[in-house]
Short mmCIF file of C-alpha atoms and ligand atoms in Angstrom, two decimals:
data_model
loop_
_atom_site.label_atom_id
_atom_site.label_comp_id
_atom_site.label_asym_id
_atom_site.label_seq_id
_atom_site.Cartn_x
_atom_site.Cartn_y
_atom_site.Cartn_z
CA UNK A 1 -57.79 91.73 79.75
CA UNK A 2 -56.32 93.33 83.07
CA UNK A 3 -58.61 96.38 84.12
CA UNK A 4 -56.28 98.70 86.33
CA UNK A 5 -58.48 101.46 88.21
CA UNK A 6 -54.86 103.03 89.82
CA UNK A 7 -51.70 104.02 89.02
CA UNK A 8 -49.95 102.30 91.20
CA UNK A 9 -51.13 99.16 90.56
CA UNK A 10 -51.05 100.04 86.34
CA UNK A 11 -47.41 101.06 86.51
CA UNK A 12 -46.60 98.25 89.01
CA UNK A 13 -47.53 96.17 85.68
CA UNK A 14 -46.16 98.40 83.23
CA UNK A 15 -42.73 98.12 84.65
CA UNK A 16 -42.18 94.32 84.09
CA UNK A 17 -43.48 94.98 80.65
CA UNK A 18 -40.16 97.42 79.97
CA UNK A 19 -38.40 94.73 82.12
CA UNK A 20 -39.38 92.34 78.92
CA UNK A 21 -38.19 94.64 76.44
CA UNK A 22 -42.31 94.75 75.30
CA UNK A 23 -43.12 98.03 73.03
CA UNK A 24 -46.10 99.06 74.65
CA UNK A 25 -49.08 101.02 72.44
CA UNK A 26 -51.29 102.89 74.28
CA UNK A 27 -55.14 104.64 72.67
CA UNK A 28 -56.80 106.88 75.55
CA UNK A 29 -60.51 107.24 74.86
CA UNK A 30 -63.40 108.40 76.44
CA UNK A 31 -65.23 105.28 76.03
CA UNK A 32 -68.73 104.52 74.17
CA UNK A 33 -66.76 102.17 72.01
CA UNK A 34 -67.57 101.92 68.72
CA UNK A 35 -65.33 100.16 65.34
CA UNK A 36 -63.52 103.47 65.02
CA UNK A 37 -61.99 103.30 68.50
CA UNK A 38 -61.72 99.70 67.87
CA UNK A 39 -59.63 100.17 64.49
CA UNK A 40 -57.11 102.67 66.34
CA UNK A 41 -56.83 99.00 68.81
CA UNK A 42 -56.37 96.65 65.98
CA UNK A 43 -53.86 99.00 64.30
CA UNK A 44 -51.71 99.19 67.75
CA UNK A 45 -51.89 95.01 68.10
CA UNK A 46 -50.76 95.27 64.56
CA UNK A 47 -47.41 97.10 65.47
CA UNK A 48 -46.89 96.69 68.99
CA UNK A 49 -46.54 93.73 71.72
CA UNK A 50 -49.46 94.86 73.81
CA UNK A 51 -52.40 97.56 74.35
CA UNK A 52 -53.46 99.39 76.58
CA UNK A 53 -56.79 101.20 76.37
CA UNK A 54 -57.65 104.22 78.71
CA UNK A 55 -61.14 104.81 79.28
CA UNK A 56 -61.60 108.63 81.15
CA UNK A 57 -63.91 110.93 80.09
CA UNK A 58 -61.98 114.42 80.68
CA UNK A 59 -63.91 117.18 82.50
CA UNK A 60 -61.62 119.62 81.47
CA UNK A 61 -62.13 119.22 77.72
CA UNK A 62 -65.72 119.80 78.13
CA UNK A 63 -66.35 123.61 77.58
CA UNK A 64 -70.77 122.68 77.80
CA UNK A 65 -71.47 121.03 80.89
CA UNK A 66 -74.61 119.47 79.31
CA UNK A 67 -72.73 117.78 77.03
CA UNK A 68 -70.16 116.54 79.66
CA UNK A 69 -73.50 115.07 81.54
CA UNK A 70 -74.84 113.32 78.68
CA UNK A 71 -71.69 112.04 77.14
CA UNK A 72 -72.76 108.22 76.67
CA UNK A 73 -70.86 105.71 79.66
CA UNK A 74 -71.47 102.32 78.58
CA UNK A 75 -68.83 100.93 80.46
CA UNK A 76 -70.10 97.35 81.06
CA UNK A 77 -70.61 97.08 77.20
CA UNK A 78 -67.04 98.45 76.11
CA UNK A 79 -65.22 96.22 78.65
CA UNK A 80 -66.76 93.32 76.82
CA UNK A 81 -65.40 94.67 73.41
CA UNK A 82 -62.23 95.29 74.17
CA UNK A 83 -62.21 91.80 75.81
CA UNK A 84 -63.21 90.56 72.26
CA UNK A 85 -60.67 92.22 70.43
CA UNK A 86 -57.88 90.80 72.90
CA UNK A 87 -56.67 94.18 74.23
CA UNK A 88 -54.03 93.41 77.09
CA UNK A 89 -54.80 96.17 79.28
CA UNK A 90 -57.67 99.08 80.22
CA UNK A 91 -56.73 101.72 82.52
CA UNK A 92 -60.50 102.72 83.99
CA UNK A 93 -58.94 105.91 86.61
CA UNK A 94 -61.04 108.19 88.61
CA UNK A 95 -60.65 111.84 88.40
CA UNK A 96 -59.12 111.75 92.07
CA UNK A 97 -56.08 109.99 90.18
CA UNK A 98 -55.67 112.27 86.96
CA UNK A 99 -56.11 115.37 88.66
CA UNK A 100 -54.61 115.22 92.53
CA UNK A 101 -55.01 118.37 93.98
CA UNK A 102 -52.38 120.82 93.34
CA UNK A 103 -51.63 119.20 89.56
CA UNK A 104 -51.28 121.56 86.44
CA UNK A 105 -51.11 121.18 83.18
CA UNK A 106 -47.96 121.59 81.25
CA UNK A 107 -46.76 125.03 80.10
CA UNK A 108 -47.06 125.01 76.43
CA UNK A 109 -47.51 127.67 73.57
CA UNK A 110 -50.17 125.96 70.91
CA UNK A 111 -48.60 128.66 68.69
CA UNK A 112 -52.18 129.77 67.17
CA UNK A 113 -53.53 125.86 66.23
CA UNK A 114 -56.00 126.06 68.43
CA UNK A 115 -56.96 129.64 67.20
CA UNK A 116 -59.60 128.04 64.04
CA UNK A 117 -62.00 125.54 63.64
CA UNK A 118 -63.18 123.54 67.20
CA UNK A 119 -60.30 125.85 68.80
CA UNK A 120 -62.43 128.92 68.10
CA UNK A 121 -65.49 127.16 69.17
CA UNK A 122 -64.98 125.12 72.17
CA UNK A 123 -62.84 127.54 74.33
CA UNK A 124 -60.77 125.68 76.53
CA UNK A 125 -61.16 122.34 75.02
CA UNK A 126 -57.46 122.02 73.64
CA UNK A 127 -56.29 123.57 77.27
CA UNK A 128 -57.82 120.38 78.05
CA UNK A 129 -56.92 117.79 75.71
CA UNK A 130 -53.12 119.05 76.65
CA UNK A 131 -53.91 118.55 79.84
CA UNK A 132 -55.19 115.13 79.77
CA UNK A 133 -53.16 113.88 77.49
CA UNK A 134 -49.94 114.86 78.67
CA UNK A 135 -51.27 113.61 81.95
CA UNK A 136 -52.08 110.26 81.21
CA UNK A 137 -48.73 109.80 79.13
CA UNK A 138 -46.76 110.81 82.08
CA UNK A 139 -48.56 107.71 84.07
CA UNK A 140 -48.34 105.45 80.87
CA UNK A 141 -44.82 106.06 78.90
CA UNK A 142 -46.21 104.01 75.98
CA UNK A 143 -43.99 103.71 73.30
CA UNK A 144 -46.14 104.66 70.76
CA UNK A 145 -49.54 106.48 70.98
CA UNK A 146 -52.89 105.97 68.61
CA UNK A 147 -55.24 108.51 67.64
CA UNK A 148 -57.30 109.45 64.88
CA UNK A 149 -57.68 111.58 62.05
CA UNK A 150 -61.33 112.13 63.04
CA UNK A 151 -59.93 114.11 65.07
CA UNK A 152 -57.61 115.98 63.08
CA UNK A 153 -57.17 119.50 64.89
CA UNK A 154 -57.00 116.98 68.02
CA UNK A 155 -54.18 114.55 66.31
CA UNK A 156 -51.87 118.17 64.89
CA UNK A 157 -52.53 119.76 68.53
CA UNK A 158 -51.17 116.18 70.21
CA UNK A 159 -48.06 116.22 67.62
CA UNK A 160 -47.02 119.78 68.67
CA UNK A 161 -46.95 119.25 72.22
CA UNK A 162 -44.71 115.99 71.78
CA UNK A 163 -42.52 117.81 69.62
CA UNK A 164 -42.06 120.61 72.20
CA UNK A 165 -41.92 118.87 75.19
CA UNK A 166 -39.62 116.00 73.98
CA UNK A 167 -41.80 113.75 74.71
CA UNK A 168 -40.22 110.68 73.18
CA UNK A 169 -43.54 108.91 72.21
CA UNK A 170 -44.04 107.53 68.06
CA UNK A 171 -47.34 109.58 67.59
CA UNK A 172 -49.55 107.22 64.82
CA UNK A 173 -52.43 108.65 62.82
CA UNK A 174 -55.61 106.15 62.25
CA UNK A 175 -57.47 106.39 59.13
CA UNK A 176 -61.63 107.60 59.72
CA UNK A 177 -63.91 104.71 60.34
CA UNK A 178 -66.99 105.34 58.35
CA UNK A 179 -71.16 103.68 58.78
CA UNK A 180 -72.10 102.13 55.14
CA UNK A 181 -73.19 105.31 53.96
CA UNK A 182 -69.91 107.04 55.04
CA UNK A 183 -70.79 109.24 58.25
CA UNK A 184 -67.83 109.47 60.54
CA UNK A 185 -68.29 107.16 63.57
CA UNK A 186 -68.47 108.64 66.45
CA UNK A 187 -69.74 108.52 70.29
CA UNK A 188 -72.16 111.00 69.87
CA UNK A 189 -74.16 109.58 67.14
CA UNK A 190 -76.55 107.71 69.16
CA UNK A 191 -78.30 111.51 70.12
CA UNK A 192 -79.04 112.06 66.40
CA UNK A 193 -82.85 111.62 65.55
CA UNK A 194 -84.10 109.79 62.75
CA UNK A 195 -84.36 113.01 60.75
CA UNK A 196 -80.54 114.35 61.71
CA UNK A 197 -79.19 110.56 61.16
CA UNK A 198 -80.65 110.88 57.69
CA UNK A 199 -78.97 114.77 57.01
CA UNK A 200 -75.52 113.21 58.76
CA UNK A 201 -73.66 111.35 55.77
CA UNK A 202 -73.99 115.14 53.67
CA UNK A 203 -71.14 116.08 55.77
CA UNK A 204 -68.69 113.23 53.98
CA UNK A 205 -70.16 113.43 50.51
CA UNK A 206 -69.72 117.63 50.37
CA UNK A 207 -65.89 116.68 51.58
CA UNK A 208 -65.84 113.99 48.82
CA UNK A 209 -67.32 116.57 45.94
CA UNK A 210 -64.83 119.43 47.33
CA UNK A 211 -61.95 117.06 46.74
CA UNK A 212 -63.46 116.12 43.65
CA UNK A 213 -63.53 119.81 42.50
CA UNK A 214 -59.62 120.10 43.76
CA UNK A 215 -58.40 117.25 41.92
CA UNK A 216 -60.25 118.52 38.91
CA UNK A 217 -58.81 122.43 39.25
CA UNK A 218 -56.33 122.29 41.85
CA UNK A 219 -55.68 126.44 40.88
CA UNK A 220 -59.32 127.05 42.16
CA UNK A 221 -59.39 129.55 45.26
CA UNK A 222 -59.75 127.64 48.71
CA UNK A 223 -62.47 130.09 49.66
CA UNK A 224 -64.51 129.39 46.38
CA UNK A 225 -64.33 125.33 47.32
CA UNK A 226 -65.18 126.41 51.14
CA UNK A 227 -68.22 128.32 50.28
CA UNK A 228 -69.51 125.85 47.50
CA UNK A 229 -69.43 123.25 50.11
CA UNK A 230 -71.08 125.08 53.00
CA UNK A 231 -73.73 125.77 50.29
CA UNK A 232 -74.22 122.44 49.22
CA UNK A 233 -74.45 121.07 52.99
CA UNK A 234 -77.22 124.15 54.11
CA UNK A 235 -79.08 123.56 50.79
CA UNK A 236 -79.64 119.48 51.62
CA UNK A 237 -81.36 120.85 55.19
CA UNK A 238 -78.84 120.59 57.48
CA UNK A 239 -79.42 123.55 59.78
CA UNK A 240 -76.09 124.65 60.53
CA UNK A 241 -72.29 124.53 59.44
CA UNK A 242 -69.78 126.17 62.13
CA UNK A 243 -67.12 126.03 60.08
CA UNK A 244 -65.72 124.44 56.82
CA UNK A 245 -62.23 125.55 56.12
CA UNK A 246 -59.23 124.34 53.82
CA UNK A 247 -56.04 124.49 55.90
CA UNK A 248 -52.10 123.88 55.64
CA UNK A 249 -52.24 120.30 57.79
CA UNK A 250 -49.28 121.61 59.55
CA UNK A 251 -50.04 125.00 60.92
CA UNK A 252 -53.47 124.72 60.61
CA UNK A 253 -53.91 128.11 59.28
CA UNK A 254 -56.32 128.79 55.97
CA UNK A 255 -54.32 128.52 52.86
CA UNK A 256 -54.39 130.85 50.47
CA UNK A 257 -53.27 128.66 47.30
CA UNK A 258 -53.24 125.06 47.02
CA UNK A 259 -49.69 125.16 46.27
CA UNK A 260 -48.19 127.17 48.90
CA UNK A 261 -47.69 123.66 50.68
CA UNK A 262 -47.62 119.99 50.13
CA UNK A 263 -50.15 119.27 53.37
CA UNK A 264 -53.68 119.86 52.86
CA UNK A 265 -57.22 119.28 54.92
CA UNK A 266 -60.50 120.49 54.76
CA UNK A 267 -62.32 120.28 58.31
CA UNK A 268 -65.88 121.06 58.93
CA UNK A 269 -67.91 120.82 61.89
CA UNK A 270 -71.87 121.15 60.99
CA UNK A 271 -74.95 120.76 63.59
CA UNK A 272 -77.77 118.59 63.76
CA UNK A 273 -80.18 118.13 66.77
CA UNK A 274 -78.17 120.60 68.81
CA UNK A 275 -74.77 117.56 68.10
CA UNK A 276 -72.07 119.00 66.82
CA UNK A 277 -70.68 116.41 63.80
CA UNK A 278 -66.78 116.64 63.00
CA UNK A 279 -65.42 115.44 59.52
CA UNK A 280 -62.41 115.97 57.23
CA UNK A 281 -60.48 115.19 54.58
CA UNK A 282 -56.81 114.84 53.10
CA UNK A 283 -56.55 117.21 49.91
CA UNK A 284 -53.20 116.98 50.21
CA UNK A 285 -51.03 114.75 51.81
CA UNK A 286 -48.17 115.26 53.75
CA UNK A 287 -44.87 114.52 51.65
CA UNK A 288 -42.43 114.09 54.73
CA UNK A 289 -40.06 111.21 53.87
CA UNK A 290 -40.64 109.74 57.24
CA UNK A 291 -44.27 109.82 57.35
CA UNK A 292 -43.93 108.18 54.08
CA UNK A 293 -41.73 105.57 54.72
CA UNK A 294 -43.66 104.48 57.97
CA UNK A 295 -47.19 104.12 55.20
CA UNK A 296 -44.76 102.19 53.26
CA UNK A 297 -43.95 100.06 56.16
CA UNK A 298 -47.53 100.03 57.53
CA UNK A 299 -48.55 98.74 54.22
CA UNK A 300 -46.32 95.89 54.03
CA UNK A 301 -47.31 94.69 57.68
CA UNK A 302 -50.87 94.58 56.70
CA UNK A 303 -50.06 92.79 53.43
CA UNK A 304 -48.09 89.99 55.71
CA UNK A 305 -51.68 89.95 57.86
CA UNK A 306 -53.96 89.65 55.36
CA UNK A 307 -51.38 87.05 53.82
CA UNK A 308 -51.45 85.02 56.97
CA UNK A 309 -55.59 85.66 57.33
CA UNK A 310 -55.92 83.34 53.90
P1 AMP B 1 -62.79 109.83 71.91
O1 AMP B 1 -63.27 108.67 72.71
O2 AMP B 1 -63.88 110.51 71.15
O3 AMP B 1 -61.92 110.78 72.69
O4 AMP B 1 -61.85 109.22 70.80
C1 AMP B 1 -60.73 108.44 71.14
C2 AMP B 1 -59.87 108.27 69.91
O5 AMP B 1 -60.62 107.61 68.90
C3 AMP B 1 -59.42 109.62 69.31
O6 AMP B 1 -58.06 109.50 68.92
C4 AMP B 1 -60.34 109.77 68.12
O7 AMP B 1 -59.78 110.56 67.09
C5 AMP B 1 -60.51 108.32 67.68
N1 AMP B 1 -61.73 108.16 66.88
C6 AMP B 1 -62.99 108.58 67.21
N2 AMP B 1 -63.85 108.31 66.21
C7 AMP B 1 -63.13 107.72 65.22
C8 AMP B 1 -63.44 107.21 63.93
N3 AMP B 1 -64.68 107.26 63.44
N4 AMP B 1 -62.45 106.66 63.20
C9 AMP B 1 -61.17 106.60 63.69
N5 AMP B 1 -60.82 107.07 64.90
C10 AMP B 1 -61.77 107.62 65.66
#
């Protein structure tokens, strides 16, 4: 694997790649690797010529400076992974290189998605995603760009501003990574204690149950599912939810009837041992013919793998 640290020397490389006529994936991370990141990887070698991996954790997302201190940087240890997995590329920049002095962010109007859910909790964060997002795809021009559904307000947020800018990038959404007992992968797991790592998996198994109770009445009033679920999660000794809320996957706004669209997704955010844990899940999902036809597509290209893995 080729570890750039500039951009000069990145999109020195990067341009005989488009030279080649290579479709380039790119899946920006903030490192402290684990299979999720890993799965958005083997999903991009899956449909793509080559990788590249960003590793940069973003100040400007960070709204707690505590948390932007502790955030885990095992760098030596992800290098090595992605080295197993055969990723082509890892783009390692300093914050001198994203940010020059004098840089802004792009002008955009998040038209009220960043209003609920981590929006409404992490002020600034979005601002910052934005930010570093659009930054890094200005250096990279990938063809296509990973991310996951983990992150779903993330992934929606991401979607708008490539639609709006014009940014002419094929935006792919990666399926949640789960541990055996189905809590949601994630960096900051390894600052749960033994107690909070036994509370976790409630989070995925109250999203489960809500679904359940959707499927099984999908009249039933959003708010009813929303507040038997924060119930259920509170009552198993979690200490606190900061939100659980059914939304239209598009706008991100609460619904007020399942049927008032064909995308649905219940996010929730609960905390344990001062960690915020983010989960959700598809109630509904989205019927756009395109979307659709690319699963379709996806499908058969994993069928061909698995076909050539036996
Ligand atoms: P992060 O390093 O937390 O910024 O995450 C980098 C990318 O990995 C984002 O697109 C996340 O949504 C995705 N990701 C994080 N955790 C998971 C997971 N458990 N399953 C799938 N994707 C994930």
């Amino acid at each position: 694997m080729k570890i750039f640290k500039t951009i000069d020397s990145l999109q020195e490389e990067l341009q005989t790649l488009k030279l080649e006529g290579k479709q380039l994936a790119f899946v920006p991370t903030m490192g402290a690797l684990h299979e999720g990141h890993l799965s958005l990887i083997l999903e991009a070698q899956q449909e793509n010529d080559c990788v590249l991996a960003s590793i940069y954790v973003n100040p400007t997302q960070f709204n707690d400076p505590k948390d932007l201190e502790k955030y885990p940087r095992p760098i030596e240890k992800d290098i090595r992974a992605l080295e197993q997995l055969g990723c082509d590329y890892l783009f390692l920049p300093e914050t001198e290189e994203i940010y020059p002095k004098g840089l802004v962010g792009p002008s955009l109007d998040l038209k009220g998605l960043d209003n609920y859910m981590e929006g409404a909790h992490r002020p600034g964060h979005f601002a910052g995603v934005v930010q570093v997002v659009h930054r890094l795809l200005d250096i990279v021009h990938p063809d296509s760009l990973y991310m996951g559904q983990k992150d779903f307000q993330q992934y929606s947020i991401i979607a708008h501003m490539l639609k709006e800018l014009n940014i002419p990038v094929r935006l792919v959404r990666v399926a949640i990574v789960r541990e055996a007992d189905g809590l949601a992968m994630s960096s900051r797991n390894v600052h749960l204690s033994e107690e909070g790592r036994r509370l976790a998996p409630i989070l995925h198994k109250t999203l489960e149950d809500l679904k359940y109770h959707y499927e099984q009445n999908p009249k039933a009033d959003p708010r009813d599912l929303e507040q038997q679920a924060i119930k259920a999660i509170l009552d198993s000794g979690v200490p606190s939810v900061d939100y659980l809320d059914i939304v239209n996957g598009y706008s991100l706004q609460p619904i007020q009837k399942f049927d008032e669209t064909d995308f649905v997704v219940s996010c929730a955010t609960i905390r344990l041992d001062g960690i915020r844990l983010l989960d959700n899940i598809i109630l509904k999902e989205e019927q756009n013919p395109a979307y659709l036809q690319e699963q379709a597509e996806k499908q058969m290209l994993k069928d061909r793998v698995d076909a050539l893995k036996n």
